[in-house]
Coordinates of C-alpha atoms in Angstrom, one line a residue:
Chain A
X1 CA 32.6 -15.5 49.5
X2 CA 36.1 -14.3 47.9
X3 CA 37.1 -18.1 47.2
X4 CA 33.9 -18.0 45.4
X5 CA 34.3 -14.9 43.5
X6 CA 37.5 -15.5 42.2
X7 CA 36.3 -19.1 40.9
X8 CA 35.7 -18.1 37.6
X9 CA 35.7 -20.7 35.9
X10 CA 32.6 -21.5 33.3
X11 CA 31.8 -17.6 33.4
X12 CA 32.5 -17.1 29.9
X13 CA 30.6 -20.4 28.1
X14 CA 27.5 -19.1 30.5
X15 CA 27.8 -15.1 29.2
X16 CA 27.5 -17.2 26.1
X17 CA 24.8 -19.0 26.4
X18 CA 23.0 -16.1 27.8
X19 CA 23.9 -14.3 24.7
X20 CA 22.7 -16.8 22.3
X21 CA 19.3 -17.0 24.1
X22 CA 19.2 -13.5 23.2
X23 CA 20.7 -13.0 20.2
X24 CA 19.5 -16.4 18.4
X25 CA 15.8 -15.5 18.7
X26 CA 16.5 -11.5 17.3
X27 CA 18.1 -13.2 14.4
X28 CA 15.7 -15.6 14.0
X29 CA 12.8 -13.1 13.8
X30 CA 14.1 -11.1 11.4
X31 CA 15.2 -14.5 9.3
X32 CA 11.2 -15.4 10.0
X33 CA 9.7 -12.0 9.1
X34 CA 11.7 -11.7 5.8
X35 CA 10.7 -15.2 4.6
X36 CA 7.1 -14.5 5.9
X37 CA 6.6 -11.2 3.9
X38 CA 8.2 -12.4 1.0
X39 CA 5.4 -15.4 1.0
X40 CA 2.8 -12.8 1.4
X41 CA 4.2 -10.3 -1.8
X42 CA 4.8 -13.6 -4.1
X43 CA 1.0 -15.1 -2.9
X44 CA -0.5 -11.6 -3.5
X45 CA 1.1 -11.3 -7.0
X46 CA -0.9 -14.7 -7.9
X47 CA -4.1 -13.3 -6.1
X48 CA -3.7 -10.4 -8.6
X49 CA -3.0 -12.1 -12.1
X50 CA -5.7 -14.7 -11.1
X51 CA -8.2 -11.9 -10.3
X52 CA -7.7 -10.4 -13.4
X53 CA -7.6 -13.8 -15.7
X54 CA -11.1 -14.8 -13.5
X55 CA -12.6 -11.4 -14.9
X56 CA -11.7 -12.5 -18.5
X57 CA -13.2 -16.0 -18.5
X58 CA -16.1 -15.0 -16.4
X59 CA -15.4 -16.5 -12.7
X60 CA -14.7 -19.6 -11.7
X61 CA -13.3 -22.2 -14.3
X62 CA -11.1 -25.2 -14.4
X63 CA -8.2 -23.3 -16.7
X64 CA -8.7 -20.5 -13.6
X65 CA -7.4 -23.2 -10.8
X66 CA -4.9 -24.1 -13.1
X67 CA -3.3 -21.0 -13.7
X68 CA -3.2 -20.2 -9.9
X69 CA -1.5 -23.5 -9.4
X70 CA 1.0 -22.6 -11.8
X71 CA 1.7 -19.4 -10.6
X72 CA 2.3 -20.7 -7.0
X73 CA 4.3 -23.7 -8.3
X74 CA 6.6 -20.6 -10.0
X75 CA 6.9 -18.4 -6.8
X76 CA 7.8 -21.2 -4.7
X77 CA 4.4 -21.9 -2.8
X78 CA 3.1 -25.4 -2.7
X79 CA -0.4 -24.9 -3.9
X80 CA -1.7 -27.9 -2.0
X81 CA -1.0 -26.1 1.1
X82 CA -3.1 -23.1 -0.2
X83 CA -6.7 -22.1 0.1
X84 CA -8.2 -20.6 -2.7
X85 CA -11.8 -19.0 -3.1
X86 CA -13.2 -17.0 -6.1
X87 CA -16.9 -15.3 -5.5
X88 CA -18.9 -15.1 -7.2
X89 CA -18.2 -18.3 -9.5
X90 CA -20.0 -17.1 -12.6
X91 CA -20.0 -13.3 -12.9
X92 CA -21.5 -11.1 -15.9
X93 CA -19.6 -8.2 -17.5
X94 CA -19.0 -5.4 -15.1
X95 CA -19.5 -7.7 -12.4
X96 CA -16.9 -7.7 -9.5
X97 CA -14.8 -11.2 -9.2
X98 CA -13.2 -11.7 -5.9
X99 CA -10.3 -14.4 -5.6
X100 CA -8.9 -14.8 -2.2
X101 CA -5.9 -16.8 -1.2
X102 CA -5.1 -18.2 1.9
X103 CA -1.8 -19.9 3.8
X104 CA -0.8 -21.2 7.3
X105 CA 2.6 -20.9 7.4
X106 CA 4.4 -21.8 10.2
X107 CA 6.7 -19.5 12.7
X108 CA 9.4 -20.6 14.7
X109 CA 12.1 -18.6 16.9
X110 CA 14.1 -20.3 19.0
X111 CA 13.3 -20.1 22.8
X112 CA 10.6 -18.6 22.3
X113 CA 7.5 -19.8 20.3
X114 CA 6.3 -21.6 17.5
X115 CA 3.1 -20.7 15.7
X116 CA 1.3 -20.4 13.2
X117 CA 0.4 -17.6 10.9
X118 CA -2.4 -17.2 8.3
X119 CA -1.2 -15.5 5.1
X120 CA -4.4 -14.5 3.1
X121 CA -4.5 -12.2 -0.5
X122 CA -7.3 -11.2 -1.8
X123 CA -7.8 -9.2 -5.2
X124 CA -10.8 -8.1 -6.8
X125 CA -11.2 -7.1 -10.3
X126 CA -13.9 -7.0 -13.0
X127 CA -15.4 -9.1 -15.6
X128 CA -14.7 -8.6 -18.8
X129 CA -16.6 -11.3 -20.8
X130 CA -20.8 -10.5 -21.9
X131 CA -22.1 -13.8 -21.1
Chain B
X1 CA 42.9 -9.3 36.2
X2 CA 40.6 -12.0 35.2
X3 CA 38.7 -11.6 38.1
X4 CA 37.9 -7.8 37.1
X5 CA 36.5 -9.0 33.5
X6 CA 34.0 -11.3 35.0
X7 CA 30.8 -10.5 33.8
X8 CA 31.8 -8.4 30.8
X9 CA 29.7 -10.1 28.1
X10 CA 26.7 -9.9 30.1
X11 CA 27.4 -6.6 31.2
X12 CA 28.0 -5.4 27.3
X13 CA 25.0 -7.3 26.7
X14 CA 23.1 -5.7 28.6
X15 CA 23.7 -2.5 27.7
X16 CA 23.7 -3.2 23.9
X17 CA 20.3 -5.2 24.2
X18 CA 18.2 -1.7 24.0
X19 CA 20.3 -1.1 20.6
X20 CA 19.7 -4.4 19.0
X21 CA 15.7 -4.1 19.8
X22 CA 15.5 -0.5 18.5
X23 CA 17.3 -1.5 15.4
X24 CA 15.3 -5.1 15.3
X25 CA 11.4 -2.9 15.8
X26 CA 13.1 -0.4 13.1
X27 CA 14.1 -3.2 10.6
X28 CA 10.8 -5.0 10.3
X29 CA 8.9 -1.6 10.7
X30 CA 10.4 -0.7 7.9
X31 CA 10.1 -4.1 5.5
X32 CA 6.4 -4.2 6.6
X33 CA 5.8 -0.5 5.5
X34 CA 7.4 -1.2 2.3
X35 CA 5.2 -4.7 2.2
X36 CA 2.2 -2.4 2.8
X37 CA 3.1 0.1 0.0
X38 CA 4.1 -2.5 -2.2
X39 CA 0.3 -4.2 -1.7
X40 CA -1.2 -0.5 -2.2
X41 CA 0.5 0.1 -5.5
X42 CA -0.7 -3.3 -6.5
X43 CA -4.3 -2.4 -5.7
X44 CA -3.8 1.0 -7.7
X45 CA -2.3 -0.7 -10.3
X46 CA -5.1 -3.6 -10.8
X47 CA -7.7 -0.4 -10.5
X48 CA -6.3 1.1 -13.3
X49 CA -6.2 -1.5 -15.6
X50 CA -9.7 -2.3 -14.7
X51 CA -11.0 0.7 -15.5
X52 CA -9.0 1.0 -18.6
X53 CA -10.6 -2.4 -19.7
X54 CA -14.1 -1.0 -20.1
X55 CA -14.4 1.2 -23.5
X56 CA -16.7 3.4 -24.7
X57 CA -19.3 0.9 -26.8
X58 CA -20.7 3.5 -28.5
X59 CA -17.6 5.0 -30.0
X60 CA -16.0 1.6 -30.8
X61 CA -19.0 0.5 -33.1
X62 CA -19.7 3.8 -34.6
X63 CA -15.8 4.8 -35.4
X64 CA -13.9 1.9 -34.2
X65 CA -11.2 3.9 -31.5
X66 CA -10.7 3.4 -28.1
X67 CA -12.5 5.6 -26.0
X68 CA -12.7 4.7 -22.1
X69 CA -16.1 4.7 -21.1
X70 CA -17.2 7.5 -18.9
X71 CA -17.7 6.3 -15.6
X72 CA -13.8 5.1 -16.1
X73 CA -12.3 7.7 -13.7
X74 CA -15.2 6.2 -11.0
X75 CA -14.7 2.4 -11.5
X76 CA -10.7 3.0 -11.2
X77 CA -11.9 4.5 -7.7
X78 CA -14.5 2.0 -6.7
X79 CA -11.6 -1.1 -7.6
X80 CA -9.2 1.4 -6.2
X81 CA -11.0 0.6 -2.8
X82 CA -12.0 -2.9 -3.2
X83 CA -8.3 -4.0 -2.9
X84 CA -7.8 -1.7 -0.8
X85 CA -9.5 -3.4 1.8
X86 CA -7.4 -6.7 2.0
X87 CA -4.8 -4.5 3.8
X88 CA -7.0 -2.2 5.8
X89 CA -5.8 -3.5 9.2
X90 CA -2.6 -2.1 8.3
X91 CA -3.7 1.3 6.9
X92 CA -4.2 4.7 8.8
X93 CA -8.0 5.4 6.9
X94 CA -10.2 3.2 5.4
X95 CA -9.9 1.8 2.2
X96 CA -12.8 4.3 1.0
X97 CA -11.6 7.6 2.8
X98 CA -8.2 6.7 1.0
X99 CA -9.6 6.1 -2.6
X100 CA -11.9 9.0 -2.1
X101 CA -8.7 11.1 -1.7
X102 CA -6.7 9.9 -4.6
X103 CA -6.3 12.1 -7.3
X104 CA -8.0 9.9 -10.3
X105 CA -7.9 11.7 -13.8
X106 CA -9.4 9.8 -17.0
X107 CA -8.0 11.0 -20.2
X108 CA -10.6 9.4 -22.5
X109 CA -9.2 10.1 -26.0
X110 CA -5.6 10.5 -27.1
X111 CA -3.1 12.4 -27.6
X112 CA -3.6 14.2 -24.4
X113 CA -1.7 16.3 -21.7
X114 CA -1.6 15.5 -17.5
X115 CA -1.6 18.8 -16.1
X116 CA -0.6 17.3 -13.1
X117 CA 2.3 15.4 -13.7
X118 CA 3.1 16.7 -17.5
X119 CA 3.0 13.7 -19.1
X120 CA 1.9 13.3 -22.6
X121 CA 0.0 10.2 -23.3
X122 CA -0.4 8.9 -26.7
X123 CA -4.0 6.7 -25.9
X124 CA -6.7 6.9 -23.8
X125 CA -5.2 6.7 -20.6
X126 CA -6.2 6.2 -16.5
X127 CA -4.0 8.3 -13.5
X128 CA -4.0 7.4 -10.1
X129 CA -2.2 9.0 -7.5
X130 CA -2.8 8.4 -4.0
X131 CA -1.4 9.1 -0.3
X132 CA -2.0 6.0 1.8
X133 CA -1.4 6.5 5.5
X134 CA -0.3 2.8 7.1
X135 CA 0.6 2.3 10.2
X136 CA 3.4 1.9 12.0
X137 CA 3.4 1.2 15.8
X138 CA 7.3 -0.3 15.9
X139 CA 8.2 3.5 14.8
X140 CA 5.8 5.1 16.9
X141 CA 7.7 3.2 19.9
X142 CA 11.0 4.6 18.6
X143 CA 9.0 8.1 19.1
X144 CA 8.7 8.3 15.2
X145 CA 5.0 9.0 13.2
X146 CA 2.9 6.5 14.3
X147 CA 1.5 6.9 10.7
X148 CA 3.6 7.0 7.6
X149 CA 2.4 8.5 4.6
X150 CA 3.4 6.8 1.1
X151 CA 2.5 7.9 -2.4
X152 CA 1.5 5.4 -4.8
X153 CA 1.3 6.1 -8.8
X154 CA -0.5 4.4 -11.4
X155 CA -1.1 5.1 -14.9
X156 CA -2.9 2.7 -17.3
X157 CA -3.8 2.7 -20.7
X158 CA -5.7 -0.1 -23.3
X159 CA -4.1 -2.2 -26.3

């Protein structure tokens, strides 16, 4: 039992590795969490211009999937990866216009788990055009 | 000597591993309440400008100003709690009890005076000001509020 105790050798690379399992996955989260909310504020800024510009032509329209492509090209989203709705697609003036994004981005921390994660914006605003 | 240090790292990691989570829980509490209010001053802002965007037909064909129309103060509320909802898993209230609560005032013709705030605004103008409880469970595990209060602002006017 002593010989074994003072056998120390390979003590410190394992406290390392123990560390790392720990401290790897912390840092990861947080890495994961910041990237993951700033995805969500950049998609929800595009929700809320295209809202607004599907209120001014009237709903749904070919200029309308345009711009939202645009705008995700210019935040960094790939819009091929994105999901986009707008109800209803022809609205009257005063009549609320709903456009709803939707990702699935993935999440992965080290050690522990990799998933995925739906990142959805929705904004509703108000037409503007008397059709 | 050597022999005494064994186990050190895991020993200091052990006992700094309750530190690291509390400031981990803390961190993203805190950049998903600031997400949250971030999304709510969004919603306030779009229901402002919304409501802003309808004038008063009447007084545009007869003299030709801006007037907001009179349910203005009502549709900034209504919009108000329409995008609202996208983040009502994350809020303290609903997304009606909350826009209920905020302090909407429509200042239909300009120049005018907010009472409230003492602004002076120059044309017809939309304030919103609203207290939006949104949860937060990683404070209320630090023994914080489980429900953090933030005040959004929003003030719109048409060109």
């Amino acid at each position: 039992m002593r010989a074994w105790r003072r056998d120390d050798r390979g003590l410190a690379t394992l406290e390392t590795i123990l560390m790392l399992v720990i401290l790897v996955p912390l840092l990861f989260a947080i890495l994961e969490f910041g990237w993951l909310t700033q995805r969500w504020l950049a998609q929800d800024g595009v929700a809320l211009q295209a809202a607004r510009y599907a209120g001014e032509l009237g709903g749904d329209r070919p200029e309308l999937r345009s711009y939202i492509q645009e705008q995700l090209l210019l935040v960094g989203i790939d819009p091929g990866r994105v999901v986009v709705e707008i109800e209803p697609s022809n609205i009257a003036w005063r009549e609320p216009v709903r456009v709803s994004l939707r990702t699935d981005e993935q999440v992965a921390i080290p050690f522990l788990f990799t998933t995925s994660v739906a990142v959805r914006s929705t904004a509703v605003a108000r037409g503007e055009v008397n059709q | 000597m050597r022999q005494d240090e064994a186990g050190t790292a895991a020993l200091t990691t052990i006992v700094m591993l309750p530190l690291l989570l509390v400031v981990l829980v803390g961190v993203l509490e805190m950049g998903a309440l600031r997400a949250v209010a971030h999304r709510a001053g969004a919603a306030a802002d779009l229901a402002t400008i919304v409501a802003v965007g309808d004038q008063d037909q009447l007084e545009l064909a007869l003299s030709g100003k801006l007037r907001l129309a009179a349910d203005a103060a009502d549709i900034a509320r209504d919009y108000f709690a329409r995008n609202l909802s996208a983040t009502v898993p994350a809020l303290g209230a609903s997304a009606d009890a909350i826009a209920a609560s905020a302090d909407i005032a429509s200042f239909p013709t300009a120049p005018s005076l907010d009472p409230r705030t003492g602004a002076r605004y120059d044309r017809p103008t939309i304030r919103l000001i609203a207290s939006i409880p949104i949860r937060t469970p990683g404070f209320a595990a630090l023994l914080m509020p489980a429900v953090t209060t933030v005040t959004v602002r929003s003030v719109s006017s048409p060109r």
